[in-house]
């Protein structure tokens, strides 16, 4: 017991002899080691012995943030801001981030605005401000913030998408399209811009322009089955089912395991009464494990039954049973048709 007290007293004596700068160094080392609670203690000691209160408050707040004590972090960042007479931007940015985590979005917006007055070219700050505005429901504020970020950095592809989305949110589709076109002009290697452009036109219900954008992307990446699928989908919305079927068939030649395309083709062919083509598509989907194909087989079987072609109905149901042997409804339908 005496030895333990001696060690503690020695430690206290050693700390008393340390300068605030040495305490800060030790606290920073603890912080880097992830020992945040111990770091807070030393930062406070350093401050009490004359260390810069801006630095100590900022570091203490960072430590609170790391251990997810967000209210304490916000209060301590605020102290760092006050000590700096509102001129320490890093504390303002971090304080805004904490407010965001606390879902105090108006306070978050206000903090970002204060920080961005000090660092107006901080692109990330404008983007985060836009996100905070979005949480308040202020779509115009979000748009303006992202526009500001874009004005400072037009090379960041992600900002192009964010700005386009912000314009869509305020239903300015023309500006959304213009932004994407501008992005593609600057980055012609980014073919996904064209695919996204097709999506935007589709939101506007401008189906021909949407299909045109998808085809433009496919002129660069002809085997992109996802873009081909989007093209088929928009063609159906535009009433061009037969063209869509050809495209879906092309997808399945490229990737026979693209079962969503097989189901889509099967449904279109079934509606068009191209029953052989529908059966082929459903069976391809079934072979590759898509459970939706069972409904295609059943629909075709029920139609055959309604037309008094029970042999055909039974053949289709037994084909379905081959791929879905545990489906009790198929067995029940087979028994019902056999007993009629």
Coordinates of C-alpha atoms in Angstrom, one line a residue:
X1 CA 0.0 0.0 0.0
X2 CA 2.8 2.4 0.9
X3 CA 4.5 1.7 -2.4
X4 CA 1.3 2.4 -4.4
X5 CA 0.8 5.7 -2.7
X6 CA 4.4 6.6 -3.4
X7 CA 4.0 5.9 -7.1
X8 CA 0.8 8.0 -7.3
X9 CA 2.5 10.9 -5.5
X10 CA 5.4 10.6 -7.8
X11 CA 3.1 10.7 -10.8
X12 CA 1.4 13.8 -9.4
X13 CA 4.7 15.5 -8.7
X14 CA 5.9 14.6 -12.2
X15 CA 2.8 16.1 -13.8
X16 CA 3.2 19.2 -11.7
X17 CA 6.6 19.8 -13.2
X18 CA 5.4 19.5 -16.7
X19 CA 4.8 22.6 -18.9
X20 CA 1.5 23.1 -20.7
X21 CA 3.3 22.2 -24.0
X22 CA 4.5 18.9 -22.6
X23 CA 1.0 18.1 -21.3
X24 CA -0.4 18.9 -24.7
X25 CA 2.1 16.6 -26.3
X26 CA 1.1 13.8 -23.9
X27 CA -2.6 14.5 -24.5
X28 CA -2.1 14.4 -28.3
X29 CA -0.3 11.1 -28.0
X30 CA -3.1 9.6 -25.9
X31 CA -5.6 10.9 -28.5
X32 CA -3.6 9.2 -31.3
X33 CA -3.7 6.0 -29.3
X34 CA -7.5 6.2 -29.0
X35 CA -7.4 6.9 -25.3
X36 CA -9.8 9.8 -25.5
X37 CA -11.0 10.1 -21.9
X38 CA -7.4 10.2 -20.6
X39 CA -6.6 12.8 -23.3
X40 CA -9.4 15.0 -22.1
X41 CA -8.0 15.0 -18.6
X42 CA -4.6 16.1 -19.8
X43 CA -6.0 18.7 -22.2
X44 CA -7.8 20.3 -19.2
X45 CA -4.6 20.3 -17.1
X46 CA -2.7 21.9 -20.0
X47 CA -5.3 24.6 -20.3
X48 CA -5.2 25.3 -16.5
X49 CA -1.5 25.8 -16.9
X50 CA -1.7 28.3 -19.7
X51 CA -2.1 26.3 -22.9
X52 CA -3.9 28.0 -25.7
X53 CA -7.6 27.7 -24.8
X54 CA -8.6 27.5 -28.4
X55 CA -6.4 24.5 -29.0
X56 CA -7.3 22.8 -25.8
X57 CA -11.1 23.3 -26.3
X58 CA -10.9 22.1 -29.9
X59 CA -9.0 19.0 -28.9
X60 CA -11.3 18.2 -26.0
X61 CA -14.3 18.6 -28.3
X62 CA -12.6 16.3 -30.8
X63 CA -12.1 13.7 -28.1
X64 CA -15.8 14.0 -27.0
X65 CA -16.8 13.5 -30.6
X66 CA -14.7 10.3 -30.8
X67 CA -16.5 8.8 -27.8
X68 CA -19.8 9.9 -29.2
X69 CA -20.6 12.4 -26.5
X70 CA -22.1 14.8 -29.0
X71 CA -23.8 17.4 -26.7
X72 CA -20.5 17.8 -24.8
X73 CA -18.6 18.0 -28.1
X74 CA -20.9 20.8 -29.4
X75 CA -20.6 22.8 -26.2
X76 CA -16.8 22.5 -26.2
X77 CA -16.5 23.4 -29.9
X78 CA -18.6 26.5 -29.1
X79 CA -16.0 27.4 -26.4
X80 CA -13.2 27.2 -29.0
X81 CA -15.3 29.4 -31.3
X82 CA -15.9 31.9 -28.5
X83 CA -12.2 32.0 -27.5
X84 CA -11.3 32.7 -31.1
X85 CA -14.0 35.5 -31.4
X86 CA -15.7 33.4 -34.0
X87 CA -12.7 33.2 -36.3
X88 CA -11.6 29.6 -35.9
X89 CA -13.2 27.9 -38.9
X90 CA -12.3 24.2 -38.0
X91 CA -14.2 24.5 -34.8
X92 CA -17.2 25.9 -36.6
X93 CA -17.1 23.2 -39.2
X94 CA -16.9 20.5 -36.6
X95 CA -19.6 22.1 -34.5
X96 CA -21.9 22.0 -37.5
X97 CA -21.1 18.3 -38.0
X98 CA -22.0 17.6 -34.4
X99 CA -25.3 19.5 -34.8
X100 CA -26.0 17.4 -37.8
X101 CA -25.5 14.2 -35.8
X102 CA -27.8 15.6 -33.1
X103 CA -30.4 16.3 -35.8
X104 CA -30.3 20.0 -34.8
X105 CA -30.4 21.1 -38.4
X106 CA -31.2 24.8 -38.1
X107 CA -28.2 25.1 -35.8
X108 CA -26.1 23.1 -38.2
X109 CA -27.0 25.4 -41.1
X110 CA -26.2 28.5 -39.0
X111 CA -22.8 27.0 -38.1
X112 CA -21.9 26.1 -41.6
X113 CA -22.8 29.6 -42.8
X114 CA -20.5 31.1 -40.1
X115 CA -17.7 28.7 -41.1
X116 CA -18.1 29.4 -44.8
X117 CA -17.8 33.2 -44.3
X118 CA -14.3 32.4 -43.1
X119 CA -13.5 29.8 -45.8
X120 CA -15.8 30.6 -48.7
X121 CA -14.0 28.2 -51.1
X122 CA -14.4 25.1 -48.8
X123 CA -16.2 22.9 -51.3
X124 CA -17.0 20.2 -48.7
X125 CA -18.5 22.8 -46.4
X126 CA -20.9 23.9 -49.1
X127 CA -21.9 20.3 -49.9
X128 CA -22.5 19.5 -46.2
X129 CA -24.5 22.8 -45.9
X130 CA -26.6 21.6 -48.8
X131 CA -27.2 18.3 -47.1
X132 CA -28.2 20.1 -43.9
X133 CA -30.7 22.3 -45.8
X134 CA -32.1 19.2 -47.3
X135 CA -32.8 17.8 -43.8
X136 CA -34.8 21.0 -43.0
X137 CA -36.9 20.6 -46.1
X138 CA -35.4 23.7 -47.7
X139 CA -34.8 22.5 -51.3
X140 CA -33.9 25.9 -52.6
X141 CA -31.3 26.4 -49.9
X142 CA -29.8 23.0 -50.6
X143 CA -29.7 23.8 -54.4
X144 CA -27.9 27.2 -53.8
X145 CA -25.3 25.5 -51.5
X146 CA -24.5 22.8 -54.0
X147 CA -24.4 25.4 -56.8
X148 CA -21.8 27.2 -54.8
X149 CA -19.8 24.0 -54.4
X150 CA -20.0 23.4 -58.1
X151 CA -18.9 26.9 -58.9
X152 CA -15.6 26.2 -57.0
X153 CA -15.1 22.7 -58.3
X154 CA -16.5 21.6 -61.7
X155 CA -14.1 18.7 -62.0
X156 CA -15.6 16.6 -59.2
X157 CA -18.0 14.2 -60.9
X158 CA -19.9 13.5 -57.8
X159 CA -20.9 17.2 -57.5
X160 CA -22.4 17.1 -61.0
X161 CA -24.8 14.3 -59.9
X162 CA -25.6 16.1 -56.6
X163 CA -26.4 19.4 -58.4
X164 CA -28.5 17.6 -60.9
X165 CA -30.4 15.9 -58.1
X166 CA -30.9 19.2 -56.4
X167 CA -32.4 20.7 -59.5
X168 CA -34.7 17.7 -60.0
X169 CA -35.8 18.3 -56.4
X170 CA -37.1 21.8 -57.3
X171 CA -38.4 20.4 -60.6
X172 CA -36.0 22.3 -62.8
X173 CA -35.4 19.4 -65.1
X174 CA -33.9 21.6 -67.9
X175 CA -31.2 22.8 -65.5
X176 CA -30.6 19.2 -64.4
X177 CA -30.1 18.1 -68.0
X178 CA -27.8 21.1 -68.7
X179 CA -25.6 20.3 -65.7
X180 CA -25.2 16.6 -66.8
X181 CA -24.5 17.6 -70.4
X182 CA -21.8 20.1 -69.1
X183 CA -20.4 17.3 -66.9
X184 CA -20.2 14.9 -69.9
X185 CA -18.5 17.6 -72.1
X186 CA -15.8 18.0 -69.4
X187 CA -15.6 14.2 -68.7
X188 CA -16.4 12.3 -71.9
X189 CA -15.0 9.2 -70.4
X190 CA -17.9 9.2 -67.8
X191 CA -20.4 7.3 -69.9
X192 CA -22.6 7.0 -66.8
X193 CA -23.5 10.6 -67.3
X194 CA -25.4 9.6 -70.4
X195 CA -27.2 6.8 -68.5
X196 CA -28.2 9.3 -65.8
X197 CA -29.3 11.7 -68.5
X198 CA -31.7 9.0 -69.7
X199 CA -33.0 8.7 -66.2
X200 CA -33.6 12.4 -66.0
X201 CA -35.5 12.6 -69.3
X202 CA -37.6 9.6 -68.1
X203 CA -38.6 11.5 -65.0
X204 CA -39.8 14.3 -67.3
X205 CA -41.7 11.6 -69.3
X206 CA -39.7 12.6 -72.4
X207 CA -39.4 9.0 -73.5
X208 CA -37.8 9.6 -76.9
X209 CA -35.1 11.8 -75.4
X210 CA -34.6 9.2 -72.6
X211 CA -34.2 6.4 -75.1
X212 CA -31.8 8.6 -77.2
X213 CA -29.6 9.1 -74.1
X214 CA -29.5 5.4 -73.4
X215 CA -28.6 4.7 -77.0
X216 CA -25.9 7.3 -76.9
X217 CA -24.4 5.5 -73.9
X218 CA -24.8 2.2 -75.7
X219 CA -22.8 3.5 -78.7
X220 CA -19.9 3.6 -76.3
X221 CA -20.7 0.5 -74.2
X222 CA -22.8 -1.7 -76.4
X223 CA -22.8 -4.7 -74.1
X224 CA -23.9 -2.9 -71.0
X225 CA -26.9 -5.0 -70.1
X226 CA -28.1 -2.7 -67.3
X227 CA -28.4 0.2 -69.8
X228 CA -30.0 -2.1 -72.3
X229 CA -32.6 -3.0 -69.7
X230 CA -33.3 0.6 -69.0
X231 CA -33.8 1.2 -72.7
X232 CA -36.2 -1.7 -72.9
X233 CA -38.1 -0.4 -69.9
X234 CA -38.5 3.2 -71.3
X235 CA -39.5 1.8 -74.7
X236 CA -42.4 -0.1 -73.0
X237 CA -43.5 3.1 -71.3
X238 CA -43.4 4.8 -74.8
X239 CA -45.7 2.0 -76.2
X240 CA -42.9 0.2 -78.2
X241 CA -43.2 -3.2 -76.7
X242 CA -42.0 -5.1 -79.8
X243 CA -38.8 -3.1 -80.0
X244 CA -38.3 -3.7 -76.3
X245 CA -38.7 -7.5 -76.8
X246 CA -35.9 -7.4 -79.3
X247 CA -33.6 -5.5 -76.9
X248 CA -34.4 -7.9 -74.0
X249 CA -33.6 -10.9 -76.3
X250 CA -30.3 -9.2 -77.0
X251 CA -29.6 -8.9 -73.3
X252 CA -30.2 -12.6 -72.8
X253 CA -27.8 -13.4 -75.6
X254 CA -25.2 -11.4 -73.8
X255 CA -26.0 -12.6 -70.3
X256 CA -28.4 -15.6 -70.1
X257 CA -28.4 -15.3 -66.3
X258 CA -29.9 -11.8 -66.3
X259 CA -33.2 -13.3 -65.0
X260 CA -35.0 -10.0 -64.6
X261 CA -34.7 -9.4 -68.3
X262 CA -36.0 -13.0 -68.9
X263 CA -39.1 -12.3 -66.8
X264 CA -39.6 -9.0 -68.5
X265 CA -39.4 -10.6 -71.9
X266 CA -41.7 -13.4 -70.8
X267 CA -44.3 -11.0 -69.6
X268 CA -44.2 -8.9 -72.8
X269 CA -44.3 -11.9 -75.0
X270 CA -47.2 -13.4 -73.0
X271 CA -49.2 -10.1 -73.3
X272 CA -48.5 -10.1 -77.0
X273 CA -49.6 -13.8 -77.2
X274 CA -46.2 -14.9 -78.4
X275 CA -46.5 -18.0 -76.2
X276 CA -43.5 -19.9 -77.4
X277 CA -41.3 -16.9 -76.8
X278 CA -42.9 -16.4 -73.4
X279 CA -42.3 -20.0 -72.4
X280 CA -38.7 -19.9 -73.5
X281 CA -38.1 -16.7 -71.4
X282 CA -39.8 -18.1 -68.3
X283 CA -37.9 -21.4 -68.5
X284 CA -34.6 -19.5 -68.9
X285 CA -35.5 -17.5 -65.8
X286 CA -36.5 -20.7 -63.9
X287 CA -33.2 -22.4 -64.9
X288 CA -31.3 -19.6 -63.3
X289 CA -33.3 -19.6 -60.1
X290 CA -35.8 -16.7 -60.5
X291 CA -38.9 -17.6 -58.5
X292 CA -41.1 -15.2 -60.4
X293 CA -41.1 -17.5 -63.4
X294 CA -43.6 -19.8 -61.7
X295 CA -46.3 -17.1 -62.1
X296 CA -45.6 -17.0 -65.8
X297 CA -46.0 -20.7 -66.2
X298 CA -49.2 -20.6 -64.1
X299 CA -50.7 -17.8 -66.1
X300 CA -50.1 -19.6 -69.4
X301 CA -51.5 -22.8 -67.9
X302 CA -54.7 -21.1 -66.7
X303 CA -55.2 -19.5 -70.1
X304 CA -54.8 -22.9 -71.8
X305 CA -57.3 -24.4 -69.3
X306 CA -59.8 -21.6 -70.1
X307 CA -59.4 -22.5 -73.8
X308 CA -60.2 -26.2 -73.0
X309 CA -56.6 -27.2 -73.8
X310 CA -56.0 -29.1 -70.6
X311 CA -53.2 -31.2 -72.0
X312 CA -51.3 -28.0 -72.7
X313 CA -52.2 -26.7 -69.2
X314 CA -50.9 -29.9 -67.6
X315 CA -47.7 -29.8 -69.7
X316 CA -47.0 -26.2 -68.5
X317 CA -47.7 -27.0 -64.9
X318 CA -45.4 -30.0 -65.0
X319 CA -42.7 -27.9 -66.6
X320 CA -43.1 -25.5 -63.7
X321 CA -43.0 -28.3 -61.2
X322 CA -39.7 -29.5 -62.7
X323 CA -38.1 -26.2 -61.5
X324 CA -40.2 -25.6 -58.4
X325 CA -40.8 -29.1 -57.0
X326 CA -41.7 -27.8 -53.5
X327 CA -44.5 -25.5 -54.7
X328 CA -47.6 -27.1 -53.3
X329 CA -49.9 -24.9 -55.4
X330 CA -48.5 -26.4 -58.6
X331 CA -49.2 -29.9 -57.3
X332 CA -52.7 -28.9 -56.4
X333 CA -53.4 -27.4 -59.8
X334 CA -52.1 -30.5 -61.5
X335 CA -54.4 -32.7 -59.5
X336 CA -57.3 -30.5 -60.2
X337 CA -56.8 -30.5 -63.9
X338 CA -56.1 -34.3 -64.0
X339 CA -59.4 -35.0 -62.2
X340 CA -61.5 -32.9 -64.5

